[in-house]
Short mmCIF file of C-alpha atoms and ligand atoms in Angstrom, two decimals:
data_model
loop_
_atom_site.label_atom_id
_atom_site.label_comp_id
_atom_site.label_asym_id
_atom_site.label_seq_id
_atom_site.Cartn_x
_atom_site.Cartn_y
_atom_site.Cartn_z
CA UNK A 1 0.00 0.00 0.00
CA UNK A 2 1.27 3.39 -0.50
CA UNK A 3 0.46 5.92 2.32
CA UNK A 4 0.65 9.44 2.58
CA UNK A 5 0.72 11.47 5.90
CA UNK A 6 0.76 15.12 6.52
CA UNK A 7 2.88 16.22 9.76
CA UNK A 8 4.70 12.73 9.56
CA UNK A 9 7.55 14.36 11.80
CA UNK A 10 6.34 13.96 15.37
CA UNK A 11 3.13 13.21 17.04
CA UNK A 12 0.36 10.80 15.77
CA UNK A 13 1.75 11.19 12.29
CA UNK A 14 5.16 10.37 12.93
CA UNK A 15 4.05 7.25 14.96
CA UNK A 16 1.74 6.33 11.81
CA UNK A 17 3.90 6.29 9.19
CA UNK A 18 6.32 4.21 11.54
CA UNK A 19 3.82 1.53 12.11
CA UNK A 20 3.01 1.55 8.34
CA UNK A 21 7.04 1.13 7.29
CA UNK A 22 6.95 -1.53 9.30
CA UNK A 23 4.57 -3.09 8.09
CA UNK A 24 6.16 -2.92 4.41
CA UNK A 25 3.82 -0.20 3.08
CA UNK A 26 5.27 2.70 1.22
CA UNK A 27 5.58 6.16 3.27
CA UNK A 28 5.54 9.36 2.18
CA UNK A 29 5.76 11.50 5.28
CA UNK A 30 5.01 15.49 4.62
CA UNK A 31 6.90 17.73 6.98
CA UNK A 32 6.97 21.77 6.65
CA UNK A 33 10.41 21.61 8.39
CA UNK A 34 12.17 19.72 5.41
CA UNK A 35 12.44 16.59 7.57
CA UNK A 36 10.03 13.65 5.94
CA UNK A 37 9.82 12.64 2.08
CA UNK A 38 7.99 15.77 0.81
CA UNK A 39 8.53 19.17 2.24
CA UNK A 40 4.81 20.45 2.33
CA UNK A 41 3.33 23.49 4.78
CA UNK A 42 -0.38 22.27 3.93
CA UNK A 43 -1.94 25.98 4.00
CA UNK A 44 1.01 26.87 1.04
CA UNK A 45 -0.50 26.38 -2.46
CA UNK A 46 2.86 26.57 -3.92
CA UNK A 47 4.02 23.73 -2.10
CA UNK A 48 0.71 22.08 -2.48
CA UNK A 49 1.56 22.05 -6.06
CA UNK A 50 4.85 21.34 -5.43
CA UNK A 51 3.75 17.80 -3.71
CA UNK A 52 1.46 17.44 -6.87
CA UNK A 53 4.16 17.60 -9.42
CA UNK A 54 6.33 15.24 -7.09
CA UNK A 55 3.90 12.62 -6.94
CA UNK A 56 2.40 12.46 -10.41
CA UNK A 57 1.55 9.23 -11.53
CA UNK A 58 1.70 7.72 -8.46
CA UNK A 59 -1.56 6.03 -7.20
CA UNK A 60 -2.08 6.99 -3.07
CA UNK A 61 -4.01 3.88 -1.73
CA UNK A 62 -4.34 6.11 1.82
CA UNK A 63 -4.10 9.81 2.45
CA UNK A 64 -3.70 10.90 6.08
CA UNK A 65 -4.71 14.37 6.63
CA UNK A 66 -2.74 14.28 10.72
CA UNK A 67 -0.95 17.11 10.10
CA UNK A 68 -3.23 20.39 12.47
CA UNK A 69 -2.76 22.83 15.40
CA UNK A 70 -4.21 23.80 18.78
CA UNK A 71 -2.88 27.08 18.89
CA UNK A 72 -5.84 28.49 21.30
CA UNK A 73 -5.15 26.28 24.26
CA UNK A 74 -5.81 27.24 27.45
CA UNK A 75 -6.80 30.27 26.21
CA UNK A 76 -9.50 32.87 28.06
CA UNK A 77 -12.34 34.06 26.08
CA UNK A 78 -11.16 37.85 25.77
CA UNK A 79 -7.92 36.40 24.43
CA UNK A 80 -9.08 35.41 20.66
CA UNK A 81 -6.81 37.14 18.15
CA UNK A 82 -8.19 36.99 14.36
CA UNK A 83 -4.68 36.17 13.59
CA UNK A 84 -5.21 32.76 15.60
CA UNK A 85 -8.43 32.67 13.43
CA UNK A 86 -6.74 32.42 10.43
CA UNK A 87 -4.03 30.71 11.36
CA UNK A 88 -5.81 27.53 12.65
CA UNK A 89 -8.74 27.57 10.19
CA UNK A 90 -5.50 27.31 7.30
CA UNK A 91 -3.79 24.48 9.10
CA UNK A 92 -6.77 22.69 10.46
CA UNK A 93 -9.22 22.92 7.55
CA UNK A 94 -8.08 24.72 4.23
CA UNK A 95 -4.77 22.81 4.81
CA UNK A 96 -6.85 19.22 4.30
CA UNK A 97 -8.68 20.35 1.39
CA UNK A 98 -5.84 21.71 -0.60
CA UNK A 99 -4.32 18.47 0.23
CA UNK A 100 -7.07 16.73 -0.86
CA UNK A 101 -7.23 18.66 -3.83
CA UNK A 102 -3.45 18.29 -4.94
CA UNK A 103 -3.37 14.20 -4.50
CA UNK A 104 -7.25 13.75 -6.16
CA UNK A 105 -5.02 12.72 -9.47
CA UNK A 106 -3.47 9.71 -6.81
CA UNK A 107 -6.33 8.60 -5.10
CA UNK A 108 -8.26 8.28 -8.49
CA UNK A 109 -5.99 6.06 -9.63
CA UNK A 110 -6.12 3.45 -6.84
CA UNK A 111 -9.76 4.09 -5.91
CA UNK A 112 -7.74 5.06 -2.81
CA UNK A 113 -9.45 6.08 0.91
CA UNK A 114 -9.13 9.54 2.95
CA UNK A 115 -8.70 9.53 6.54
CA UNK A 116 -9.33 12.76 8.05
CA UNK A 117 -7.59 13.66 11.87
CA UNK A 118 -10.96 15.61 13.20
CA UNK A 119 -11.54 15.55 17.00
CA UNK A 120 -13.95 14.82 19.83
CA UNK A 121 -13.99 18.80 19.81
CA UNK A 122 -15.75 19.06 16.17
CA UNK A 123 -19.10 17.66 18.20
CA UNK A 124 -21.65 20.22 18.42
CA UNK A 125 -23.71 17.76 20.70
CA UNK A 126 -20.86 17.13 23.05
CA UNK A 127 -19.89 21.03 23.62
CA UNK A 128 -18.28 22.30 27.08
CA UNK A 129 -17.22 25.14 26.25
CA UNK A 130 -13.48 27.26 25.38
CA UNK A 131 -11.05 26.18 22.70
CA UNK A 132 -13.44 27.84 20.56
CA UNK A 133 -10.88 28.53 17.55
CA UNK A 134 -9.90 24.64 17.77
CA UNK A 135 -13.26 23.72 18.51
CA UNK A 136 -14.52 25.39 15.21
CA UNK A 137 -11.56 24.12 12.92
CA UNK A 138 -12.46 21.13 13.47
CA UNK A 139 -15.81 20.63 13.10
CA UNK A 140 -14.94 22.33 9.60
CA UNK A 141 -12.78 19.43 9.26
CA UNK A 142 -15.41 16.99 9.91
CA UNK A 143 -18.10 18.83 7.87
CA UNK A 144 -14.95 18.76 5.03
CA UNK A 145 -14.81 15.46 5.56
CA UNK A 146 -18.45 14.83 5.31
CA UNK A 147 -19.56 16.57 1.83
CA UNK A 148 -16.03 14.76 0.12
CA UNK A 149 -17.13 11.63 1.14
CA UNK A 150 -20.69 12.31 -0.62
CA UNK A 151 -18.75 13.70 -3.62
CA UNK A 152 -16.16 11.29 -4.13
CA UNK A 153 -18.04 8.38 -3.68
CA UNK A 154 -18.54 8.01 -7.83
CA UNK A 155 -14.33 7.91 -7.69
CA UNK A 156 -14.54 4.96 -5.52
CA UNK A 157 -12.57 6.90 -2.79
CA UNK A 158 -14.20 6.49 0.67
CA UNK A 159 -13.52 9.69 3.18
CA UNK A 160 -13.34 8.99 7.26
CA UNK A 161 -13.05 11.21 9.76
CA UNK A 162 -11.38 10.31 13.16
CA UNK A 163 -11.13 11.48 17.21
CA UNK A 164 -7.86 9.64 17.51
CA UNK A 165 -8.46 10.22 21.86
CA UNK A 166 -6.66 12.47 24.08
CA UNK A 167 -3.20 11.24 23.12
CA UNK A 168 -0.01 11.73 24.92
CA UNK A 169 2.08 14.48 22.08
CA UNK A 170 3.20 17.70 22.20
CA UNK A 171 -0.32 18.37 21.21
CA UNK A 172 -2.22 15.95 23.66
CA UNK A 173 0.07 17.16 26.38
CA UNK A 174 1.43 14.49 28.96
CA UNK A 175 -1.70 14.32 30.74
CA UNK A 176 -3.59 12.77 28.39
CA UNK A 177 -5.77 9.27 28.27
CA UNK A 178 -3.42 7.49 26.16
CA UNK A 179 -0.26 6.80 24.84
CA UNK A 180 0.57 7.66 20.59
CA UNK A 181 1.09 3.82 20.15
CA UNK A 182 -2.36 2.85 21.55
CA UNK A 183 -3.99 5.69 19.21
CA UNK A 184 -2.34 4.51 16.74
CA UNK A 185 -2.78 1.00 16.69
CA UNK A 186 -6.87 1.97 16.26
CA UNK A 187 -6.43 4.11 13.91
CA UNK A 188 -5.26 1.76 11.63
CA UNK A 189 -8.15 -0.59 12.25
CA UNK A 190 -10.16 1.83 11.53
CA UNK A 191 -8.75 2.87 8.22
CA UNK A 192 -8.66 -0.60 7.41
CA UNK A 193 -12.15 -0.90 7.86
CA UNK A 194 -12.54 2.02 5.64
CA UNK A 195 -14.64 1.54 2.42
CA UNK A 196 -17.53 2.99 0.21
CA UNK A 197 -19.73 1.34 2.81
CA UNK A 198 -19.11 3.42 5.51
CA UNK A 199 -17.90 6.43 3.33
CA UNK A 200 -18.58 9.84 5.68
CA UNK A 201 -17.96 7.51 9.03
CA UNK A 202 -16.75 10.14 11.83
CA UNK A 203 -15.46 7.33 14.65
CA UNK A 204 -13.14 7.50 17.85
CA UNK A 205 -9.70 5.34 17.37
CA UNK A 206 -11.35 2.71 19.29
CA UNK A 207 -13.98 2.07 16.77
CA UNK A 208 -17.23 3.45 18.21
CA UNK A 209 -19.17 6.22 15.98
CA UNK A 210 -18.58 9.65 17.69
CA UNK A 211 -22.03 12.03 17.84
CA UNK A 212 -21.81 14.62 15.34
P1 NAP B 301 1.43 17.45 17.37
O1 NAP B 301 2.26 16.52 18.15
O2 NAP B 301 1.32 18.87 17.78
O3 NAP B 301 1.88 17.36 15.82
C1 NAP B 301 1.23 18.15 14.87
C2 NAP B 301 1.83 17.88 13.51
O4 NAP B 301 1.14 18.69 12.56
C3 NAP B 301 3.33 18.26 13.44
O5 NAP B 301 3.98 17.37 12.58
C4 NAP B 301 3.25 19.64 12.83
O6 NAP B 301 4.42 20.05 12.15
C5 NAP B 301 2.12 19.43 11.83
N1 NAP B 301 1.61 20.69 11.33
C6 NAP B 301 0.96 21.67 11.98
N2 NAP B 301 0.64 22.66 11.14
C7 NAP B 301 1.13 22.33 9.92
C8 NAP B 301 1.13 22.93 8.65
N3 NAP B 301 0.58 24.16 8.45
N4 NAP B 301 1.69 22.28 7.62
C9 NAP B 301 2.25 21.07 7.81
N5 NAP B 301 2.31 20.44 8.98
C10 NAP B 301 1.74 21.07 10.03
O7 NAP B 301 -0.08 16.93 17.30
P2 NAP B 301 -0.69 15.43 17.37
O8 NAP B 301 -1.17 15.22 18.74
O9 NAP B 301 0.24 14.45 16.76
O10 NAP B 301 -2.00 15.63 16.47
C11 NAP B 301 -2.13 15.10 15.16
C12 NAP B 301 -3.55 15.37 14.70
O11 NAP B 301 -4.49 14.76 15.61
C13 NAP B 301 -3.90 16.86 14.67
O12 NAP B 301 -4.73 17.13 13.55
C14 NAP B 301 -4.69 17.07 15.95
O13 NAP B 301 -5.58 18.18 15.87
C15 NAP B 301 -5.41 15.73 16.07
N6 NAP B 301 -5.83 15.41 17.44
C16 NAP B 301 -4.91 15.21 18.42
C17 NAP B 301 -5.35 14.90 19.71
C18 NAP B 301 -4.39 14.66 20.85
O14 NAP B 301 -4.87 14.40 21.98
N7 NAP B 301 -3.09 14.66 20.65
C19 NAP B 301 -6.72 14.80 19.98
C20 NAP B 301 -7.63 15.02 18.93
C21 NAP B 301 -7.17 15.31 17.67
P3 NAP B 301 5.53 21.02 12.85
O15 NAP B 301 6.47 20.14 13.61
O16 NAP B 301 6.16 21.71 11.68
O17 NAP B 301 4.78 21.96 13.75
#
């Protein structure tokens, strides 16, 4: 299988593309500091195209859309720059569609399967409150997520979209549940399971559908 992951240098997406080399798949790790296979800031166009031209004529079997940022955590609510807005909402959502948009050539070709890195914190039903610039990237994510799957269905590429649990990263922080193997280990069952049948799935790393 050949498997793409954005923000394959540390984290969730560095542990990923691990697992999959060992497993003998193909890994091409995106990193915007230079360090994985294809040098890619996701919110860049230029490198967007960049990563096109690179991978022309190769079919992606799996595109991993990890790569995102938290950059309003712990925050207080009179402490929202627009900046952060735009920031986040680039990273966190315009970043997986222009990735999705510059391998659509890839994933054509094998009939190929998108797993989107949403959150718990895209759920409008399950909503305490804060994190509101995270909170909102990500259910753009998941609503991304949602109307490709419907779209890309005639393609034969099936679109997930994944809560991968509070996971021990720089991210997670090192209180979190769990530890970046465990998440990752049911993430991959879960993009295994991955097919035109449950196209538009949005499901914890554990395997149980997540309320919307
Ligand atoms: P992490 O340790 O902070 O790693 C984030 C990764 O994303 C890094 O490789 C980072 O690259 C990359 N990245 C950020 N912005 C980028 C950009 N504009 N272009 C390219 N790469 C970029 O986070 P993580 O915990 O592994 O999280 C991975 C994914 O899971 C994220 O989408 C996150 O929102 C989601 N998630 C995580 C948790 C959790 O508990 N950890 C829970 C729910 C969802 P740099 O090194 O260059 O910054």
């Amino acid at each position: 299988m050949h498997v793409v992951i954005t923000g394959a240098n540390r984290g969730i997406g560095w542990a990923l593309a691990e697992r999959y080399r060992a497993q003998g798949h193909g890994v091409m790790g995106t990193a915007r500091d230079g360090s994985a296979e294809v040098q890619l800031d996701v919110a860049d166009p230029a490198q967007q195209a960049a990563m096109a031209d690179q991978l022309k004529g190769q079919p992606v079997d799996l595109l991993i859309c990890n790569a995102g940022v938290y950059l309003d955590k712990g925050h207080s609510i009179d402490d929202y720059p627009a900046e952060m807005w735009a920031q986040s909402f680039a990273a966190n959502v315009t970043g997986v569609f222009l990735t999705v948009q510059s391998l659509l050539p890839n994933l054509r070709a094998a009939g190929g399967r998108i797993a989107i890195m949403s959150s718990q914190m895209a759920s409008h039903t399950r909503a305490p409150g804060g994190s509101y610039i995270y909170r909102a990237s990500k259910a753009a994510a998941l609503n991304l997520g949602r109307n490709l799957a419907a779209d890309l269905k005639a393609d034969g590429i099936a679109v997930g979209i994944y809560h991968p649990g509070w996971v021990k990263t720089d991210m997670g922080g090192s209180a979190a549940d769990i530890h970046v193997d465990q998440a990752v280990a049911g993430l991959m069952e879960r993009f295994d399971a991955l097919s035109l049948d449950n196209t538009g799935c949005f499901e914890t790393y554990d395997g149980k559908p997540h309320a919307y």
